[in-house]
Every structure is written in C-alpha cells, then in structure tokens.
C-alpha cells in the first residue's frame, strides 16, 4: 500500500513538468500501489505528449542522396513533439550545405536541422547529441531504412512504462559460456522478443534506440576509447555503456525487428561487414578487457528470470 505523501509527490512532479522523475517514482512504487498505476494511466497521453524528444542520426556521402527518405519517414511519425537532427562530418562535406541534395535541404525546419561535427564515424548518430542535449531523451535512428509511422510511438510507450531502461525495437541476446565468457556473436540468439529489461539484451541501432537522461556510463563520450576499442562498432560501445551504468535494455512489446531498406544502401552495411570479417568478436573482447565488470553484470542477467 502507498501513502498520501507518495501520491502527492507524484502529482506534484507531473504539475512541475518533471515527467522523467515522475515516471521513475511512479514505476518504482506502483507494484504495491494501485493508485499510482492509475496516475500513470490517467496522465499517459499528457506525459507522452509533453516530453520533448531528440531523434538523432548521421549519414555520409555515399548515402546522402537518399537520406531525405529516412528524414521524411521520421517527420511523418504519429508522435509530433520531436526535434530531428542529422549530424554530418565537416571533413566529408567541405562545402557544407552546398554539398547536400536539394531534397534534403528542403526539409530543414523547426522540426529538422542539419548540424556539423567532427568525423567520429557512426558514433556521430549519438555522441554530438549527448554533448548538446544531455538532459533530453535521445532516440537514435539509422540512415538506410524507412521507419513505419508508429515506430516512435512504440518506443515512447515502452519508455513510459519502464523509464529506467533503454528501449529498442530490435535486440540480440548475448550468450555466456560455462566459464562466464561471452561466446562468438554468431552463436547469440537473434531478434529476441522477450520484453523484460536485461543487461544481456544487445540493442541493434537499425531498429532505433531510446536513451533516457543519464542512462549511459560517464565514459561514453571518451572518443579516445571508443575509436581505439571499437571504431567500427558503435552499437557495441553504447551497449557496454548501458551495462556499466547499471541500465538494462528493454525490447519494445510487439515492436519492429524488420524494416524497409532503402535501395542501394546495403552494399557497405557496417554491421554485416563486422560479422563477416569477425570484427564484432574482436571489438567486444577489447571492450570487455577494458571493462571486466560488464561480465559480472551479464552473469547476473543469465542467472535471472527477469
């Protein structure tokens, strides 16, 4: 059972527009307090529609000609209280906006901006937004797929019901051997459907990932580390930073694990190249060697029924 103080605190946080804190409080106590679950349900649409979300993605010259198709699919989402940012490397587009297709430039508005940063490869999808908007909820997207209209809404709904987790549409299950070590990526369980938050849920960026405020380990911004340990594996780095921070990963209920690929964008698919060349295992082992505490948390997940 819960007392009037908890109920008043939850309502006060909502009135003060401190929605993330309100959701954390409500979800922490709601198992023993039906009244709190009622507050969540009653305020669901209000909270969902009054949180500002950053949708962050990146691209590069080979895919820039079709990037407007991705942006259009994101701007067409049912959820409208979003700011979409496309991060591009100055080095790759020396003429800045002059080097960009007219179709992409025409989309620039209050809801969509093109911003410039240094070339940190695929890490551009999240790192610059973390630096610029540390207090915002950030949702990453890829530049080679068309997103269905309820893609964002599904991520946000999942977040509201579990605000302390990172959320994704698609994830693989990290597998641990009897010695407590991570087995080869090829032996992981792919595209899992279990929605329980776990450390060993490995989110894949193509499906989109929602990161609440302060969900990542403080070293997430260490360019010297991520470029050294996993230069071609941003998903590996961001997953590791979740686990080290004590943040579990939740797969969206009835989420999307297959997306419409944009034609002629898969020839240089980074993740497929990593798999075929065995780079994933090398990069994962490098990250684990640097952060052995990850294995301890994974063993806990393996032993848990959550």
Coordinates of C-alpha atoms in Angstrom, one line a residue:
X1 CA 0.0 0.0 0.0
X2 CA 1.1 3.6 -0.5
X3 CA 0.5 6.7 1.5
X4 CA -0.8 10.2 0.6
X5 CA 2.8 11.6 0.6
X6 CA 3.8 9.4 -2.4
X7 CA 0.6 10.3 -4.3
X8 CA 1.1 14.0 -3.7
X9 CA 4.8 13.8 -4.7
X10 CA 3.9 12.0 -8.0
X11 CA 1.2 14.6 -8.8
X12 CA 3.5 17.5 -7.9
X13 CA 6.2 16.2 -10.2
X14 CA 3.8 16.0 -13.1
X15 CA 2.5 19.5 -12.4
X16 CA 6.1 20.8 -12.4
X17 CA 6.6 19.1 -15.7
X18 CA 9.4 16.9 -14.2
X19 CA 8.0 14.0 -16.2
X20 CA 11.0 11.7 -16.1
X21 CA 11.3 11.9 -12.3
X22 CA 7.6 11.4 -12.0
X23 CA 7.7 8.3 -14.1
X24 CA 10.6 6.8 -12.2
X25 CA 8.8 7.5 -8.9
X26 CA 5.5 6.1 -10.2
X27 CA 7.0 2.9 -11.6
X28 CA 9.2 2.3 -8.5
X29 CA 6.2 2.1 -6.2
X30 CA 3.3 1.1 -8.5
X31 CA 3.6 -2.7 -7.8
X32 CA 2.4 -2.1 -4.3
X33 CA 0.2 0.9 -5.0
X34 CA -2.7 0.6 -7.5
X35 CA -3.4 4.3 -7.1
X36 CA 0.0 5.1 -8.7
X37 CA -0.8 2.9 -11.7
X38 CA -4.0 4.9 -12.1
X39 CA -2.0 8.1 -12.1
X40 CA 0.3 6.7 -14.9
X41 CA -2.7 5.6 -17.0
X42 CA -4.7 8.8 -16.4
X43 CA -1.8 11.0 -17.3
X44 CA -0.3 8.8 -20.0
X45 CA -1.2 10.8 -23.1
X46 CA -0.4 14.1 -21.3
X47 CA 3.0 12.9 -20.2
X48 CA 3.8 11.3 -23.6
X49 CA 2.8 14.5 -25.5
X50 CA 4.7 16.9 -23.2
X51 CA 8.1 15.4 -23.2
X52 CA 10.4 16.7 -25.9
X53 CA 12.4 14.0 -27.7
X54 CA 15.5 14.4 -29.8
X55 CA 15.8 12.0 -32.8
X56 CA 19.4 11.8 -33.7
X57 CA 21.1 10.2 -36.8
X58 CA 24.0 10.5 -39.1
X59 CA 25.0 9.9 -42.7
X60 CA 27.9 10.1 -45.1
X61 CA 28.5 10.9 -48.7
X62 CA 27.6 7.5 -50.2
X63 CA 24.1 7.6 -48.6
X64 CA 23.3 11.3 -48.5
X65 CA 21.4 11.2 -51.8
X66 CA 18.7 9.0 -50.2
X67 CA 18.8 10.3 -46.6
X68 CA 15.8 12.6 -47.2
X69 CA 13.7 9.5 -47.4
X70 CA 14.6 8.5 -43.9
X71 CA 14.0 12.0 -42.6
X72 CA 10.6 12.2 -44.3
X73 CA 9.6 8.9 -42.6
X74 CA 10.6 10.2 -39.2
X75 CA 8.8 13.6 -39.6
X76 CA 5.7 11.6 -40.6
X77 CA 5.6 9.8 -37.2
X78 CA 2.4 9.9 -35.2
X79 CA 4.4 11.5 -32.4
X80 CA 5.0 15.1 -33.2
X81 CA 6.8 16.6 -30.2
X82 CA 10.2 15.7 -31.6
X83 CA 13.3 17.5 -32.9
X84 CA 15.2 15.6 -35.6
X85 CA 18.9 16.3 -36.0
X86 CA 21.1 14.9 -38.8
X87 CA 24.8 15.1 -37.8
X88 CA 27.3 15.3 -40.7
X89 CA 31.1 15.4 -40.6
X90 CA 32.7 18.7 -41.8
X91 CA 35.5 16.7 -43.3
X92 CA 33.1 14.7 -45.6
X93 CA 31.2 17.7 -46.8
X94 CA 33.7 20.6 -47.1
X95 CA 31.1 22.7 -48.9
X96 CA 28.6 22.2 -46.1
X97 CA 25.0 22.7 -47.2
X98 CA 26.2 23.3 -50.8
X99 CA 27.3 19.6 -50.9
X100 CA 23.9 18.3 -49.9
X101 CA 21.0 17.3 -52.1
X102 CA 18.2 19.8 -52.6
X103 CA 15.6 17.2 -51.4
X104 CA 17.4 17.1 -48.0
X105 CA 17.9 20.9 -47.7
X106 CA 14.2 21.4 -48.4
X107 CA 13.2 19.5 -45.3
X108 CA 15.1 21.9 -42.9
X109 CA 12.5 23.4 -40.5
X110 CA 11.8 24.0 -36.8
X111 CA 11.4 20.2 -36.5
X112 CA 14.5 19.2 -38.5
X113 CA 18.0 20.6 -38.6
X114 CA 21.4 19.6 -40.1
X115 CA 24.3 20.1 -37.8
X116 CA 28.0 19.7 -38.2
X117 CA 30.6 17.9 -36.1
X118 CA 34.0 16.2 -36.4
X119 CA 34.1 12.8 -38.1
X120 CA 33.8 10.2 -35.5
X121 CA 32.2 7.7 -37.9
X122 CA 29.0 6.0 -36.9
X123 CA 29.3 7.4 -33.4
X124 CA 28.0 10.7 -34.8
X125 CA 24.5 9.3 -34.5
X126 CA 24.5 9.8 -30.7
X127 CA 27.7 11.4 -29.3
X128 CA 27.1 15.0 -30.6
X129 CA 23.5 15.0 -29.4
X130 CA 24.6 13.7 -25.9
X131 CA 27.0 16.7 -25.7
X132 CA 24.5 19.2 -26.9
X133 CA 21.3 17.9 -25.2
X134 CA 22.4 16.0 -22.0
X135 CA 19.1 16.5 -20.3
X136 CA 16.9 15.3 -23.2
X137 CA 15.6 11.9 -24.1
X138 CA 17.5 10.9 -27.3
X139 CA 16.3 8.4 -29.8
X140 CA 18.8 7.2 -32.5
X141 CA 17.9 6.1 -36.0
X142 CA 19.8 4.8 -39.0
X143 CA 20.1 6.4 -42.4
X144 CA 19.3 3.4 -44.6
X145 CA 15.7 2.4 -43.6
X146 CA 12.2 3.7 -43.8
X147 CA 10.5 3.8 -40.4
X148 CA 6.8 3.0 -40.0
X149 CA 4.6 5.7 -38.6
X150 CA 4.2 4.2 -35.2
X151 CA 7.9 3.4 -34.8
X152 CA 8.5 6.3 -32.4
X153 CA 5.2 5.9 -30.5
X154 CA 6.1 2.3 -29.7
X155 CA 9.5 3.3 -28.3
X156 CA 8.0 6.1 -26.2
X157 CA 5.2 4.0 -24.8
X158 CA 7.7 1.4 -23.8
X159 CA 9.8 4.1 -22.1
X160 CA 6.8 5.5 -20.1
X161 CA 6.1 2.0 -18.7
X162 CA 9.8 1.4 -17.8
X163 CA 11.6 4.8 -17.6
X164 CA 14.8 3.5 -16.1
X165 CA 15.6 1.2 -19.0
X166 CA 17.0 1.9 -22.5
X167 CA 14.5 0.8 -25.2
X168 CA 14.8 -0.7 -28.6
X169 CA 12.8 -2.4 -31.3
X170 CA 15.4 -5.0 -32.1
X171 CA 17.9 -6.8 -29.9
X172 CA 20.0 -9.9 -29.7
X173 CA 20.7 -12.0 -26.6
X174 CA 24.3 -12.1 -25.5
X175 CA 25.3 -15.7 -24.7
X176 CA 27.7 -16.6 -21.9
X177 CA 29.6 -19.9 -21.8
X178 CA 30.1 -22.1 -18.7
X179 CA 33.3 -20.2 -17.9
X180 CA 31.5 -16.9 -17.7
X181 CA 32.8 -15.6 -21.0
X182 CA 30.9 -14.1 -24.0
X183 CA 30.6 -16.6 -26.8
X184 CA 31.1 -15.7 -30.5
X185 CA 28.5 -13.3 -31.9
X186 CA 27.4 -15.9 -34.5
X187 CA 26.0 -18.0 -31.6
X188 CA 23.9 -15.4 -30.0
X189 CA 20.1 -15.6 -30.1
X190 CA 19.0 -13.1 -32.7
X191 CA 16.0 -10.8 -32.8
X192 CA 14.6 -11.7 -29.4
X193 CA 11.0 -11.0 -28.4
X194 CA 11.3 -11.0 -24.6
X195 CA 10.4 -7.6 -23.3
X196 CA 11.9 -8.0 -19.8
X197 CA 14.7 -5.4 -19.2
X198 CA 18.1 -7.2 -19.1
X199 CA 21.8 -6.4 -19.3
X200 CA 22.3 -9.1 -21.9
X201 CA 19.8 -7.6 -24.4
X202 CA 22.1 -6.2 -27.0
X203 CA 20.3 -3.5 -28.9
X204 CA 20.9 -3.0 -32.6
X205 CA 20.8 0.5 -33.9
X206 CA 18.8 -0.1 -37.1
X207 CA 15.6 -0.5 -35.1
X208 CA 16.1 2.7 -33.2
X209 CA 17.1 3.1 -29.6
X210 CA 15.7 5.4 -26.9
X211 CA 18.1 6.6 -24.3
X212 CA 16.7 8.3 -21.2
X213 CA 18.7 11.0 -19.4
X214 CA 21.7 9.7 -17.5
X215 CA 21.3 6.2 -18.8
X216 CA 24.9 5.8 -20.1
X217 CA 28.2 5.4 -18.2
X218 CA 30.1 8.6 -17.8
X219 CA 32.9 7.5 -20.1
X220 CA 30.5 7.2 -23.1
X221 CA 32.0 10.5 -24.5
X222 CA 35.6 9.2 -24.4
X223 CA 36.5 9.5 -28.1
X224 CA 40.0 8.2 -27.5
X225 CA 38.5 5.0 -26.0
X226 CA 35.7 4.2 -28.4
X227 CA 37.8 4.9 -31.5
X228 CA 40.5 2.6 -30.1
X229 CA 38.4 -0.2 -28.8
X230 CA 35.5 -0.5 -31.3
X231 CA 35.9 2.1 -34.1
X232 CA 33.5 0.2 -36.3
X233 CA 31.1 -0.9 -33.6
X234 CA 29.1 2.0 -32.1
X235 CA 26.3 -0.5 -31.1
X236 CA 28.9 -2.4 -29.0
X237 CA 30.1 0.8 -27.3
X238 CA 26.6 2.1 -26.5
X239 CA 25.5 -1.3 -25.1
X240 CA 28.6 -1.5 -22.9
X241 CA 28.0 2.0 -21.6
X242 CA 24.4 1.0 -20.6
X243 CA 25.6 -2.1 -18.8
X244 CA 28.4 -0.3 -16.9
X245 CA 25.9 2.4 -15.9
X246 CA 23.5 -0.3 -14.5
X247 CA 20.9 0.4 -17.1
X248 CA 19.0 -2.6 -18.5
X249 CA 17.8 -2.8 -22.1
X250 CA 14.1 -3.5 -22.9
X251 CA 12.7 -4.7 -26.2
X252 CA 9.5 -2.9 -27.3
X253 CA 6.5 -5.1 -26.9
X254 CA 5.3 -6.2 -30.3
X255 CA 8.0 -4.0 -31.8
X256 CA 9.5 -4.0 -35.2
X257 CA 12.5 -6.2 -36.0
X258 CA 12.4 -5.9 -39.8
X259 CA 12.4 -2.6 -41.7
X260 CA 12.2 -1.5 -45.3
X261 CA 15.7 -0.9 -46.5
X262 CA 16.4 1.9 -48.9
X263 CA 17.5 0.5 -52.3
X264 CA 21.3 0.5 -52.9
X265 CA 22.2 1.4 -49.3
X266 CA 23.2 -2.1 -48.1
X267 CA 26.3 -2.7 -50.2
X268 CA 28.5 -1.3 -47.4
X269 CA 26.4 -2.2 -44.4
X270 CA 28.8 -1.8 -41.5
X271 CA 27.3 -4.4 -39.2
X272 CA 27.3 -7.1 -41.9
X273 CA 30.9 -6.3 -42.7
X274 CA 31.8 -6.6 -39.0
X275 CA 30.0 -10.0 -38.8
X276 CA 31.6 -11.4 -42.0
X277 CA 35.1 -10.3 -41.0
X278 CA 34.8 -11.4 -37.4
X279 CA 35.4 -7.8 -36.2
X280 CA 32.4 -7.9 -33.8
X281 CA 34.1 -10.5 -31.6
X282 CA 37.4 -8.7 -31.7
X283 CA 35.8 -5.4 -30.7
X284 CA 33.6 -6.9 -28.0
X285 CA 36.6 -8.6 -26.4
X286 CA 38.5 -5.4 -26.5
X287 CA 35.7 -3.6 -24.7
X288 CA 35.4 -6.4 -22.1
X289 CA 39.1 -6.3 -21.5
X290 CA 38.9 -2.6 -20.7
X291 CA 35.7 -3.1 -18.6
X292 CA 35.6 -6.5 -17.0
X293 CA 32.7 -5.5 -14.7
X294 CA 30.5 -6.0 -17.8
X295 CA 30.9 -9.8 -17.5
X296 CA 29.7 -9.7 -13.8
X297 CA 26.5 -8.0 -14.8
X298 CA 25.9 -10.3 -17.7
X299 CA 26.3 -13.4 -15.5
X300 CA 23.7 -11.9 -13.1
X301 CA 21.4 -11.4 -16.1
X302 CA 21.9 -15.0 -17.2
X303 CA 21.0 -16.3 -13.7
X304 CA 17.9 -14.1 -13.5
X305 CA 14.4 -14.8 -14.7
X306 CA 13.8 -11.2 -15.4

